[in-house]
PDB file of C-alpha atoms and ligand atoms in Angstrom:
ATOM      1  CA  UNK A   1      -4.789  -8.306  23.965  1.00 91.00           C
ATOM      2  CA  UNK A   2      -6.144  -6.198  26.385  1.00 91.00           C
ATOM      3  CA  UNK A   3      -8.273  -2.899  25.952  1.00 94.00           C
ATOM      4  CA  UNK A   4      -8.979  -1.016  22.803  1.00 96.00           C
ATOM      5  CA  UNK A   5      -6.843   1.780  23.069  1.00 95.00           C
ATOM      6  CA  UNK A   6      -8.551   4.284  20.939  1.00 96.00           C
ATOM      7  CA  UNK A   7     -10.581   4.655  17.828  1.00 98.00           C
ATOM      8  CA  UNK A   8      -9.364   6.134  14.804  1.00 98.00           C
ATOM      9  CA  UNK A   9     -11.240   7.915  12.595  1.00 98.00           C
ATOM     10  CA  UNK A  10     -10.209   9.091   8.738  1.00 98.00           C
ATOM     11  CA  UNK A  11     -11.146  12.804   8.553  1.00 98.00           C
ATOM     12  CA  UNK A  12     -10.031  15.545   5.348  1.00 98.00           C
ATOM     13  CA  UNK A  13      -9.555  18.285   7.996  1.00 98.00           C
ATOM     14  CA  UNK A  14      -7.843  17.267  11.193  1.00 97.00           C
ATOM     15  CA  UNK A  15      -9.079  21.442  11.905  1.00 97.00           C
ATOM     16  CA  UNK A  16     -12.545  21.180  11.123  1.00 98.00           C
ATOM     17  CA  UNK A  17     -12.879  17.724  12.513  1.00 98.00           C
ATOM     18  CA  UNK A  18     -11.111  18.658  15.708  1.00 98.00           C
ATOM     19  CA  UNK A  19     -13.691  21.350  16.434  1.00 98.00           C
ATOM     20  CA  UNK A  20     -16.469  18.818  15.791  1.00 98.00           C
ATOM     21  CA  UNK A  21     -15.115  16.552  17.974  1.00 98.00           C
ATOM     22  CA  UNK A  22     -13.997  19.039  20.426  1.00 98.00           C
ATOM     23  CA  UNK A  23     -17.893  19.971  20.830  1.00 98.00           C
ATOM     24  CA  UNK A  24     -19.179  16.200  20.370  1.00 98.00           C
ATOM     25  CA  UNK A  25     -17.726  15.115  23.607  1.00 97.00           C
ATOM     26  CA  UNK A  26     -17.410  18.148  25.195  1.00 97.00           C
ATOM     27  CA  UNK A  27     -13.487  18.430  25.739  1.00 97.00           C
ATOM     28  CA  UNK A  28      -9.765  19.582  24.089  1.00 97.00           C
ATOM     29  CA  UNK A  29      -7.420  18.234  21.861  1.00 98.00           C
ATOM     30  CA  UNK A  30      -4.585  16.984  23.791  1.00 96.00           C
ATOM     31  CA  UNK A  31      -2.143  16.455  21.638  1.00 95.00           C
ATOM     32  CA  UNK A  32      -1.571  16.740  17.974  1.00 97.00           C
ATOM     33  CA  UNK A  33       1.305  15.382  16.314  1.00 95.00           C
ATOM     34  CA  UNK A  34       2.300  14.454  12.422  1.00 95.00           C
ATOM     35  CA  UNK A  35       3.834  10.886  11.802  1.00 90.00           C
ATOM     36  CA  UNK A  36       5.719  11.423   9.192  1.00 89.00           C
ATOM     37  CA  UNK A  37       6.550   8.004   8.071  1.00 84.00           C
ATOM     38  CA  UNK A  38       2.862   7.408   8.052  1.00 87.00           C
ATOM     39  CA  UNK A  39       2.206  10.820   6.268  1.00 94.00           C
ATOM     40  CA  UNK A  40      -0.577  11.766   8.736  1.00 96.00           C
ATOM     41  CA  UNK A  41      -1.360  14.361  11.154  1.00 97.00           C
ATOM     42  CA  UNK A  42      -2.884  13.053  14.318  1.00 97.00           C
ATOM     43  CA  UNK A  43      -5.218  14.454  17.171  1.00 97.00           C
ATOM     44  CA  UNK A  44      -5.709  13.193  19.960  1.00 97.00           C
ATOM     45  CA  UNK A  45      -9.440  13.437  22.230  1.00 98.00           C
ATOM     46  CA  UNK A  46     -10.369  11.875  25.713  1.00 97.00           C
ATOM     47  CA  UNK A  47     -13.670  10.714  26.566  1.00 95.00           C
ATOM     48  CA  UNK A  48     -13.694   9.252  29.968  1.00 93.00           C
ATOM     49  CA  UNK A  49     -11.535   5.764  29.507  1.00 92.00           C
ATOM     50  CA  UNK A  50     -11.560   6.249  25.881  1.00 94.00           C
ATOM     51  CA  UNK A  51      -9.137   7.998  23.316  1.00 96.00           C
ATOM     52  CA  UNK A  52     -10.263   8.625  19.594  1.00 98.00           C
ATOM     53  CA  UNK A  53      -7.945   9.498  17.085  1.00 97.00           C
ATOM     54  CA  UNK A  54      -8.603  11.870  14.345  1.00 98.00           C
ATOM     55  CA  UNK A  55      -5.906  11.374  10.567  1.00 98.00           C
ATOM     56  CA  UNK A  56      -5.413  13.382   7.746  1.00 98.00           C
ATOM     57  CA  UNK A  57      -3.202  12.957   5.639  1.00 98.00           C
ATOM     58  CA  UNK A  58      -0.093  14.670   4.552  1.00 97.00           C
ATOM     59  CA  UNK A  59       0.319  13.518   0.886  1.00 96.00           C
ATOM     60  CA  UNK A  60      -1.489  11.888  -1.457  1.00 94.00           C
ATOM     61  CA  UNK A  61       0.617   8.384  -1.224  1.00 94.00           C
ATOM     62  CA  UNK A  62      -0.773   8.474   2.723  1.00 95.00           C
ATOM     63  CA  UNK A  63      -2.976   5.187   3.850  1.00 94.00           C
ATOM     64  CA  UNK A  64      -5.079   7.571   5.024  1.00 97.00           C
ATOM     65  CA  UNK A  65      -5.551   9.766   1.613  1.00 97.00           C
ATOM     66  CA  UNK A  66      -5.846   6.137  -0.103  1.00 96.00           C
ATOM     67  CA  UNK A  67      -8.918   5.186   2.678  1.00 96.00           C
ATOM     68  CA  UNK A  68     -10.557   8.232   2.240  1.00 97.00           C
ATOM     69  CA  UNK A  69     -10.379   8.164  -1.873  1.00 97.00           C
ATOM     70  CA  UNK A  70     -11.937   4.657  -1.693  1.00 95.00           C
ATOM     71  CA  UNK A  71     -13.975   4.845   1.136  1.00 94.00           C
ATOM     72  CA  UNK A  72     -15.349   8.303   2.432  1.00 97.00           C
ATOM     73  CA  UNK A  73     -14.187   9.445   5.780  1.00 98.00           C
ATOM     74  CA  UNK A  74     -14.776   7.810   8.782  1.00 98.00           C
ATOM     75  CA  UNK A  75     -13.826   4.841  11.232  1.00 98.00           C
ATOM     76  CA  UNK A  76     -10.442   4.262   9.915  1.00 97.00           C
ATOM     77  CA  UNK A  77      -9.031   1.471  12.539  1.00 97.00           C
ATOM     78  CA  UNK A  78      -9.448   0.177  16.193  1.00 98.00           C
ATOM     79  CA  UNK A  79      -6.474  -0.334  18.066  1.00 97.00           C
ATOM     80  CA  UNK A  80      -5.801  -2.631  21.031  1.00 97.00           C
ATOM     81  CA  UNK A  81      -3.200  -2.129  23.676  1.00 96.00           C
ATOM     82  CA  UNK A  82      -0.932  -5.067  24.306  1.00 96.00           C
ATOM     83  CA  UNK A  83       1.846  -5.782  26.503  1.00 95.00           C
ATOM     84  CA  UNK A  84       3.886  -7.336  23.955  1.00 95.00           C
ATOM     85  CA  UNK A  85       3.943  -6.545  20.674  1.00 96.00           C
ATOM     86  CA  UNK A  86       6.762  -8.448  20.092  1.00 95.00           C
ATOM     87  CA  UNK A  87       5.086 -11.601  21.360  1.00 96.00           C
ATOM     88  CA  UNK A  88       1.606 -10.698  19.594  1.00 96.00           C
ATOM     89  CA  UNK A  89       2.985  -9.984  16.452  1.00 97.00           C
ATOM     90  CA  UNK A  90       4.337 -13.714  16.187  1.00 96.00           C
ATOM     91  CA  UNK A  91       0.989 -15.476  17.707  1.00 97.00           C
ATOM     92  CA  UNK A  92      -0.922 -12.877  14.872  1.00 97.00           C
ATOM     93  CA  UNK A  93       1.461 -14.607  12.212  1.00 96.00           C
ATOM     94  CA  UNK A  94       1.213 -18.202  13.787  1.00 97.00           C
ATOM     95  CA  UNK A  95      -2.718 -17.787  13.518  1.00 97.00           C
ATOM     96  CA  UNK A  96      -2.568 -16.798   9.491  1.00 97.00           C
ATOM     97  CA  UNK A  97      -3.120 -13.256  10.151  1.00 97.00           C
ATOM     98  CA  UNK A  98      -1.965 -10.683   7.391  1.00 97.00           C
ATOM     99  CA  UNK A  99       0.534  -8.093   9.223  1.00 97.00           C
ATOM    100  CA  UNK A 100       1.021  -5.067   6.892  1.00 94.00           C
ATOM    101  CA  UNK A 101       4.789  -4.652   9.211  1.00 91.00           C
ATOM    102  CA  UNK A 102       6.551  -7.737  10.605  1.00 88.00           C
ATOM    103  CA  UNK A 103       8.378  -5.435  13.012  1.00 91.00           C
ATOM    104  CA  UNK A 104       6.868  -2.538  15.557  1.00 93.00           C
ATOM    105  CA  UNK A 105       7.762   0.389  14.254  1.00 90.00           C
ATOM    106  CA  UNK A 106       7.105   3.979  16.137  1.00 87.00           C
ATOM    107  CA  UNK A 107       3.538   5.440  15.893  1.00 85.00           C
ATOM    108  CA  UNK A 108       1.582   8.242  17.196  1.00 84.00           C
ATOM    109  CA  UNK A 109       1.515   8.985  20.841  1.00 81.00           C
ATOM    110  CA  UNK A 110       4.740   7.271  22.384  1.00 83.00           C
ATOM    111  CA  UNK A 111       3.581   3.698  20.999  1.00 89.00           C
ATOM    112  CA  UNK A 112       5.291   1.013  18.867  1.00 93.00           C
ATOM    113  CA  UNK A 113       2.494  -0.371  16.335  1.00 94.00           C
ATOM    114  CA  UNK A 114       1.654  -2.646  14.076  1.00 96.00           C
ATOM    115  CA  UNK A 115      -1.401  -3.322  11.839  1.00 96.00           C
ATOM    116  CA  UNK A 116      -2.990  -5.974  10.841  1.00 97.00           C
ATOM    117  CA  UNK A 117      -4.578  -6.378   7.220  1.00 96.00           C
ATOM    118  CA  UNK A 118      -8.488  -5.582   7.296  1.00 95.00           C
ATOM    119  CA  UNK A 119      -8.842  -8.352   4.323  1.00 95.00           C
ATOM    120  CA  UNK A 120      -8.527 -10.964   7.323  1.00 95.00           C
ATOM    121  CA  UNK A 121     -10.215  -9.114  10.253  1.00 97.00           C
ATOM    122  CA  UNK A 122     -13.853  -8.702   8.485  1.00 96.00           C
ATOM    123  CA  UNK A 123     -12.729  -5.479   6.829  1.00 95.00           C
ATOM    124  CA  UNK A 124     -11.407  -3.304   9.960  1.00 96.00           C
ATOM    125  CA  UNK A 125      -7.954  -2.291  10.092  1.00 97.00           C
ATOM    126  CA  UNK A 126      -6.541  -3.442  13.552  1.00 98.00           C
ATOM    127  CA  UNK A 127      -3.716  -1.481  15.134  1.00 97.00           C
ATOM    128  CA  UNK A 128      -1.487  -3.493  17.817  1.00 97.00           C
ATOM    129  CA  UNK A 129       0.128  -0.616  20.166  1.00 95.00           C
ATOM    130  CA  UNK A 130       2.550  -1.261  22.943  1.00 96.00           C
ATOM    131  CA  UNK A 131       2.928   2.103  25.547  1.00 88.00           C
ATOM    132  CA  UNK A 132       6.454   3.500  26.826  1.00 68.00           C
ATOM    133  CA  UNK A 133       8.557   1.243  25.014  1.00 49.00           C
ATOM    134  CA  UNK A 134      10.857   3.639  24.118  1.00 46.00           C
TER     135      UNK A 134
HETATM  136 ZN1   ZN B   1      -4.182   4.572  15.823  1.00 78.98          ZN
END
């Protein structure tokens, strides 16, 4: 895998959390979009190299409504940029690693994603994402 791609972060009000992030690292939303197969809204910040990701979900049924009733907002998953995802998502497997989709399927921001079960990473949700694919 190579770098973590960005930082995603669980938040009730992608508003009110964009304005706090806006001021935390001093810069502007770049892009907002909604997933809608993932029932989230996403924003997206840049802080030098780095990328954070702010959710909120669309409906209750979201993985991101579900997080947030169980576990408070906050760090939601990290996600790692890979060449492959094709390739990773069969070594993942190989290794005994839970995948929560066998196949890539379109996220936010141009990527093809897949996640990997937080009951085998130490409890953090670990997004593969592959850039430009498509
Ligand atoms: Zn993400």
């Amino acid at each position: 895998m190579n770098k973590i791609e960005h930082i995603g972060i669980a938040v009730n009000s992608i508003k009110l959390a964009g304005d706090i992030y806006q001021k935390l690292l001093d810069t502007v939303i770049y892009k907002t979009e909604e997933v809608v197969s993932e029932g989230v809204i996403t924003s997206f910040l840049q802080a030098g190299p780095n990328k954070i990701e702010l959710l909120e979900a669309t409906n209750p049924d979201s993985p991101i409504a579900k997080f947030i009733a169980k576990r408070g907002e906050g760090v939601h998953h990290i996600a790692f940029e890979v060449n492959d995802i094709v390739t990773e998502i069969a070594r993942l497997k190989a290794e005994g690693f839970t995948l929560l989709n066998d196949e890539p399927k379109p996220g936010a921001d141009n990527k093809l994603v897949c996640f990997v079960h937080p009951k085998g990473t130490n409890g953090v949700l670990i997004e593969l994402c592959q850039s430009n694919s498509y």
